[in-house]
XYZ file of N, CA and C in Angstrom:
372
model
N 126.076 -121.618 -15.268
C 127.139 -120.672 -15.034
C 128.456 -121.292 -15.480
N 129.292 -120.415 -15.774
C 130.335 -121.025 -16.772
C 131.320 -119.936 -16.328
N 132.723 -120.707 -15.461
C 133.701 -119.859 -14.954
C 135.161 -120.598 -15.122
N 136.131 -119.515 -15.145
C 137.642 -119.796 -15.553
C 138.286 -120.208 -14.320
N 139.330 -121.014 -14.158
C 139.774 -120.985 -12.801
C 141.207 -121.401 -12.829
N 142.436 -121.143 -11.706
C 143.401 -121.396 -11.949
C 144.536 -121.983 -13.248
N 143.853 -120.223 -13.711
C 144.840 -120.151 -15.091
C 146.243 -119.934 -14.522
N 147.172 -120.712 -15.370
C 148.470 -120.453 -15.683
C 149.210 -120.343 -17.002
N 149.903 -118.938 -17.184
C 150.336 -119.065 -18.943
C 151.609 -118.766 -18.819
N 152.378 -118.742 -19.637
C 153.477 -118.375 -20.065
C 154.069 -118.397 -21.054
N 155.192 -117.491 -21.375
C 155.773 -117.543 -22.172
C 157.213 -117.228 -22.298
N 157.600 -118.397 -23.452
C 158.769 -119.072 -23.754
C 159.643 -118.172 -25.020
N 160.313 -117.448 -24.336
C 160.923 -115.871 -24.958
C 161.962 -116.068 -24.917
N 163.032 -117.252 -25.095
C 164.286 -117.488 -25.113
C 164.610 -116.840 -26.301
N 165.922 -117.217 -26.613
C 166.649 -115.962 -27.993
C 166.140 -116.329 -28.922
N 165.204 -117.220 -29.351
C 164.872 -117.219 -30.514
C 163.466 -118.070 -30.160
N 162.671 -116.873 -30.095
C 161.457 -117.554 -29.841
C 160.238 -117.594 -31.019
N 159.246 -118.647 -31.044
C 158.416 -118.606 -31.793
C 157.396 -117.563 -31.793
N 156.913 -117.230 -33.270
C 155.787 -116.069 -33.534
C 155.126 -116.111 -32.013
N 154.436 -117.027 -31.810
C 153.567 -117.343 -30.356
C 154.151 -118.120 -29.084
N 154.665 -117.035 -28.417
C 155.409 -117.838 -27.429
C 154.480 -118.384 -25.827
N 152.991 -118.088 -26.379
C 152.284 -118.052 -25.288
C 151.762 -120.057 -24.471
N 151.899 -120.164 -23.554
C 151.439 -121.350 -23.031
C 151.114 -121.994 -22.043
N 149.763 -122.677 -22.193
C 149.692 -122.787 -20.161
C 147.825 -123.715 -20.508
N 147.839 -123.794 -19.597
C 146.508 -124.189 -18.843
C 145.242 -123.642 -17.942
N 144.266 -124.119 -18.171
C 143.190 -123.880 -16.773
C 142.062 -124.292 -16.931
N 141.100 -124.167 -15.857
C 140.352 -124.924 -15.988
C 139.091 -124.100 -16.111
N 137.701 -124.706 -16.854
C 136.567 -124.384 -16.958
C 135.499 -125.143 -16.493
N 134.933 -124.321 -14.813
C 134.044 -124.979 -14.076
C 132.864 -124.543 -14.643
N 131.685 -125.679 -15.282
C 130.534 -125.805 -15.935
C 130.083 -125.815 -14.525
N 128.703 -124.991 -13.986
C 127.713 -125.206 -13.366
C 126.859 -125.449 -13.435
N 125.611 -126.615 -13.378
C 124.022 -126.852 -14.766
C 123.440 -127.453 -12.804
N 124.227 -127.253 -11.779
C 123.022 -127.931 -10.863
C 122.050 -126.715 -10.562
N 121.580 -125.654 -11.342
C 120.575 -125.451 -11.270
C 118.952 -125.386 -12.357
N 120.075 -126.247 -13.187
C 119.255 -125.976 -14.415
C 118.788 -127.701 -14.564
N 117.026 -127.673 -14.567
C 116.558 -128.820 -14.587
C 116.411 -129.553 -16.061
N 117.730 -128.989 -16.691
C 118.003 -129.507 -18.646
C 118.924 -129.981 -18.685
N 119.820 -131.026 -19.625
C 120.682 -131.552 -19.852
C 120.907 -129.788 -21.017
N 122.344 -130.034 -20.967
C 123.150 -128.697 -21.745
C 124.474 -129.184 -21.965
N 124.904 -128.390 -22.988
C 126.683 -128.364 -23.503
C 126.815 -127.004 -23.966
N 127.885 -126.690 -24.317
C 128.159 -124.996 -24.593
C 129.474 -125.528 -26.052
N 129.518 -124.635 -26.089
C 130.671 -124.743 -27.014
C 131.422 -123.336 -27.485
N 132.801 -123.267 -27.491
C 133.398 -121.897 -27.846
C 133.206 -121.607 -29.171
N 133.222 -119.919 -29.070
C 132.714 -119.305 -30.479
C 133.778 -118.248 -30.131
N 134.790 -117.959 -29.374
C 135.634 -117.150 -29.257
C 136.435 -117.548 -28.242
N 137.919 -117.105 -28.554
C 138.928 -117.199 -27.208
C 139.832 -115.865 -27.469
N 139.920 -115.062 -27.007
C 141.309 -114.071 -26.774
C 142.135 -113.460 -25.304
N 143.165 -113.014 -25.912
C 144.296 -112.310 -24.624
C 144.095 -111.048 -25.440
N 144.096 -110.043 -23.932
C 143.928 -109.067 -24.410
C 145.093 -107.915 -23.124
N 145.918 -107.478 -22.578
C 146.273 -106.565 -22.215
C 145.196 -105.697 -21.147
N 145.198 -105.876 -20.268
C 143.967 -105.695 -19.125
C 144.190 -103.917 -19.412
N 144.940 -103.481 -18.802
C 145.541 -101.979 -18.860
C 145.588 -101.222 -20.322
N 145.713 -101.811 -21.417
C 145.372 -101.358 -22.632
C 144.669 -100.409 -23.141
N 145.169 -99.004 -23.785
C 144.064 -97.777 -24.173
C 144.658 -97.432 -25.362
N 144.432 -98.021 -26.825
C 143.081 -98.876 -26.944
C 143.550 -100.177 -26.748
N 142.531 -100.987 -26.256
C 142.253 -102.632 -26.120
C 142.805 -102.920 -27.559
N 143.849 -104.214 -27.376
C 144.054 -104.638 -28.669
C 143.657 -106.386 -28.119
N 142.897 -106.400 -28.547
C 142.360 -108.203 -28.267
C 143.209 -109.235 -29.472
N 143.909 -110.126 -29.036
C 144.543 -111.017 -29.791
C 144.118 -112.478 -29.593
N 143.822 -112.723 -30.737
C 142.695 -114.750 -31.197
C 143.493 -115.248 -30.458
N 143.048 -116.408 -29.667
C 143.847 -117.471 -29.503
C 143.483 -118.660 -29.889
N 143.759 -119.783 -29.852
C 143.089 -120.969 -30.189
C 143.228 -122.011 -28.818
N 141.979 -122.782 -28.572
C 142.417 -123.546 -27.369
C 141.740 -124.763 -27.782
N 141.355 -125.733 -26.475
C 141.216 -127.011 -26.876
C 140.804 -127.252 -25.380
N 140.043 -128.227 -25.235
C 138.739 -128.611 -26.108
C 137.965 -127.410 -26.488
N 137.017 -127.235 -27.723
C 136.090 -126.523 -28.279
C 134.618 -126.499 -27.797
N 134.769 -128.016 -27.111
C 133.364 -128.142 -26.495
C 133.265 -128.713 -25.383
N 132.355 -128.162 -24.631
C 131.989 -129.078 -23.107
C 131.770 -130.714 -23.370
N 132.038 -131.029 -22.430
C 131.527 -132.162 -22.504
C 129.843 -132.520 -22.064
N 129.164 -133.780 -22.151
C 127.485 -133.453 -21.750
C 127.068 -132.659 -20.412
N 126.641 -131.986 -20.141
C 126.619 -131.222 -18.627
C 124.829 -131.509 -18.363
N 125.019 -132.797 -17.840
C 123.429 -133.218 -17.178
C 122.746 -132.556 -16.318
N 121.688 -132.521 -16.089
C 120.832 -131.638 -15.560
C 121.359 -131.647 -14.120
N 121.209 -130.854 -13.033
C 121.556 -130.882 -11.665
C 123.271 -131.075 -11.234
N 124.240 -130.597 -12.580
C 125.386 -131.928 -12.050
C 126.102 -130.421 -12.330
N 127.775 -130.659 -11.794
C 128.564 -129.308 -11.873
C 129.969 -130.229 -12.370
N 130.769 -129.871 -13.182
C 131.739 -130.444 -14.002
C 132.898 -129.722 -14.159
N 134.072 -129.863 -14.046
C 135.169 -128.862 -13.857
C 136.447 -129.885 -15.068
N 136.701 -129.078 -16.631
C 137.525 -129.474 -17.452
C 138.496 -128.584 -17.674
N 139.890 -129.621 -17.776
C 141.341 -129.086 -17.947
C 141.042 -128.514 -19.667
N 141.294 -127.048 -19.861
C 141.882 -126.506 -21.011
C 143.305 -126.209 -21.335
N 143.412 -125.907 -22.278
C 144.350 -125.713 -22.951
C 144.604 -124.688 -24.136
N 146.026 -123.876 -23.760
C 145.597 -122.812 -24.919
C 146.667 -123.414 -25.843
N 146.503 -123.176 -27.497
C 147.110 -124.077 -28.407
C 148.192 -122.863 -29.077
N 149.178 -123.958 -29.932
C 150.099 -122.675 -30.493
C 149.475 -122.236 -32.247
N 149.718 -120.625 -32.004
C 148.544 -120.119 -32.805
C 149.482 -118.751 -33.641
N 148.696 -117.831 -33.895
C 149.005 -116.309 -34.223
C 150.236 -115.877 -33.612
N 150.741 -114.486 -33.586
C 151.918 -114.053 -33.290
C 150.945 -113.686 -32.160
N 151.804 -113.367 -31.197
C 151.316 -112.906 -29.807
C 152.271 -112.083 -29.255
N 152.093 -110.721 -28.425
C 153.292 -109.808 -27.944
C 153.365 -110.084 -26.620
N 153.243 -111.014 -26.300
C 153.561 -111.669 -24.883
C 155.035 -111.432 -24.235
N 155.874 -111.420 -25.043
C 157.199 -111.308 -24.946
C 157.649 -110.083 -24.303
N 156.631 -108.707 -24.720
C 157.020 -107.285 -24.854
C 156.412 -106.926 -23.601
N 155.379 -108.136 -22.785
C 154.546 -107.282 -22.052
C 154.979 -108.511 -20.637
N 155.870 -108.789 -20.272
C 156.325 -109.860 -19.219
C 155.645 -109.566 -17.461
N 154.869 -110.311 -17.135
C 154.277 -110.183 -15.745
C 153.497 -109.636 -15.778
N 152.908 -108.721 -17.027
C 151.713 -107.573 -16.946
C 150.162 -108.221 -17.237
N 149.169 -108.095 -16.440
C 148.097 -108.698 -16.644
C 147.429 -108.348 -17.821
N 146.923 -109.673 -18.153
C 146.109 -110.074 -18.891
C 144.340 -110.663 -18.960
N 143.480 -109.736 -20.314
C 142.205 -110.884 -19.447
C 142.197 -111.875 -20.490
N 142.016 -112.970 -19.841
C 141.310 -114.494 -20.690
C 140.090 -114.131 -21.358
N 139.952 -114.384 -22.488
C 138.120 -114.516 -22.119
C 137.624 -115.681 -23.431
N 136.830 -116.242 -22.498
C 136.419 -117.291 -23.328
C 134.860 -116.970 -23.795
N 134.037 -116.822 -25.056
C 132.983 -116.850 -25.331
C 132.236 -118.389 -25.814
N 131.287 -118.357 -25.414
C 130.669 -119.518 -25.670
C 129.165 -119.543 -25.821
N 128.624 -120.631 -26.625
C 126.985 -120.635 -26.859
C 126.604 -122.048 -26.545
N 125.482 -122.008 -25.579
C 124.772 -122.578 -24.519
C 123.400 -122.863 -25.501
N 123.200 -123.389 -26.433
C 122.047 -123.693 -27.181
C 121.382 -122.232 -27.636
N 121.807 -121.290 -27.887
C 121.673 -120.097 -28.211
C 121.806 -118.755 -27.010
N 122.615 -119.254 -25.862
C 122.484 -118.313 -25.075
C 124.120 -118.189 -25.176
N 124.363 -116.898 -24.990
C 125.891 -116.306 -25.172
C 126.325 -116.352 -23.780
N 127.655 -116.809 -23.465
C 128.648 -116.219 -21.806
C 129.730 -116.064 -22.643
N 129.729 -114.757 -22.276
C 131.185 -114.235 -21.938
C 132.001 -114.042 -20.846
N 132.810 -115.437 -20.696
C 133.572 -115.347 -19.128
C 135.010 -115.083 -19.639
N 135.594 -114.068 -18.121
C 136.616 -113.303 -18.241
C 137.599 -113.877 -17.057
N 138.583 -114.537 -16.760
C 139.810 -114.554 -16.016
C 141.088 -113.549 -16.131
N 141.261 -112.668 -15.314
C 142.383 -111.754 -15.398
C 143.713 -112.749 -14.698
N 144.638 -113.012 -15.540
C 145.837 -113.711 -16.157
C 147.347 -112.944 -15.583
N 148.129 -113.203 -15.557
C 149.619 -112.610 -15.449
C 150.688 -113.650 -16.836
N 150.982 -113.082 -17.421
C 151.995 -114.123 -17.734
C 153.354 -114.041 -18.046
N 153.863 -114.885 -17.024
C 155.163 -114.542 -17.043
C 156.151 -114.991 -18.097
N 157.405 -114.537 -17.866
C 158.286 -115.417 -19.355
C 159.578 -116.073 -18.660
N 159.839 -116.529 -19.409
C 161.322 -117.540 -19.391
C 162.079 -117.126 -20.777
N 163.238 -116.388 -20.109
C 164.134 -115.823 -20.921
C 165.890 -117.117 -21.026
């Protein structure tokens, strides 16, 4: 099981802000103590997307690390991410309004798509 946890983002919307003013942290708790296999996952997708959105406009992000680290059989592992500076992002236009995270990833051919719903605020 593979979950998001105490995300924080923001963005840096002073008078002259960059294409991507988005930035922050959180963490991704790996769960494998039920799985009697050694495993790693690795991302094959990251976006912000506008929770309230009709239509959904999903925007790339880029983050870091790309890959779990070894996740041994029986053991549960919790790593600091990071989202990187990337694409233009309308973070600016949409201040305090939620957001979902979602990180995709492949587990030796098995897909998770985990979702954290986000706020992010700005600094003007």
């Amino acid at each position: 099981m593979i979950a998001i946890v105490d995300a924080y983002l923001y963005a840096d919307c002073m008078p002259v802000s960059e294409p991507d003013p988005v930035q922050g942290t959180w963490y991704v708790e790996f769960d494998n103590t039920d799985n009697p296999n050694d495993t790693a996952a690795v991302i094959t997708g990251a976006s912000l997307s506008l929770s309230d959105a009709d239509p959904q406009v999903i925007e790339p992000i880029q983050v870091s690390p790309i890959e779990s680290p070894p996740l041994p059989a029986g053991e549960y592992i919790s790593v600091e991410m990071a989202k990187l500076p990337g694409m233009a992002h309308s973070a600016c236009e949409h201040c305090d309004e939620f957001y979902d995270l979602v990180l995709e990833y492949d587990e030796n051919g098995v897909k998770h798509h985990v979702l954290e719903e986000v706020t992010i605020s700005c600094s003007f």
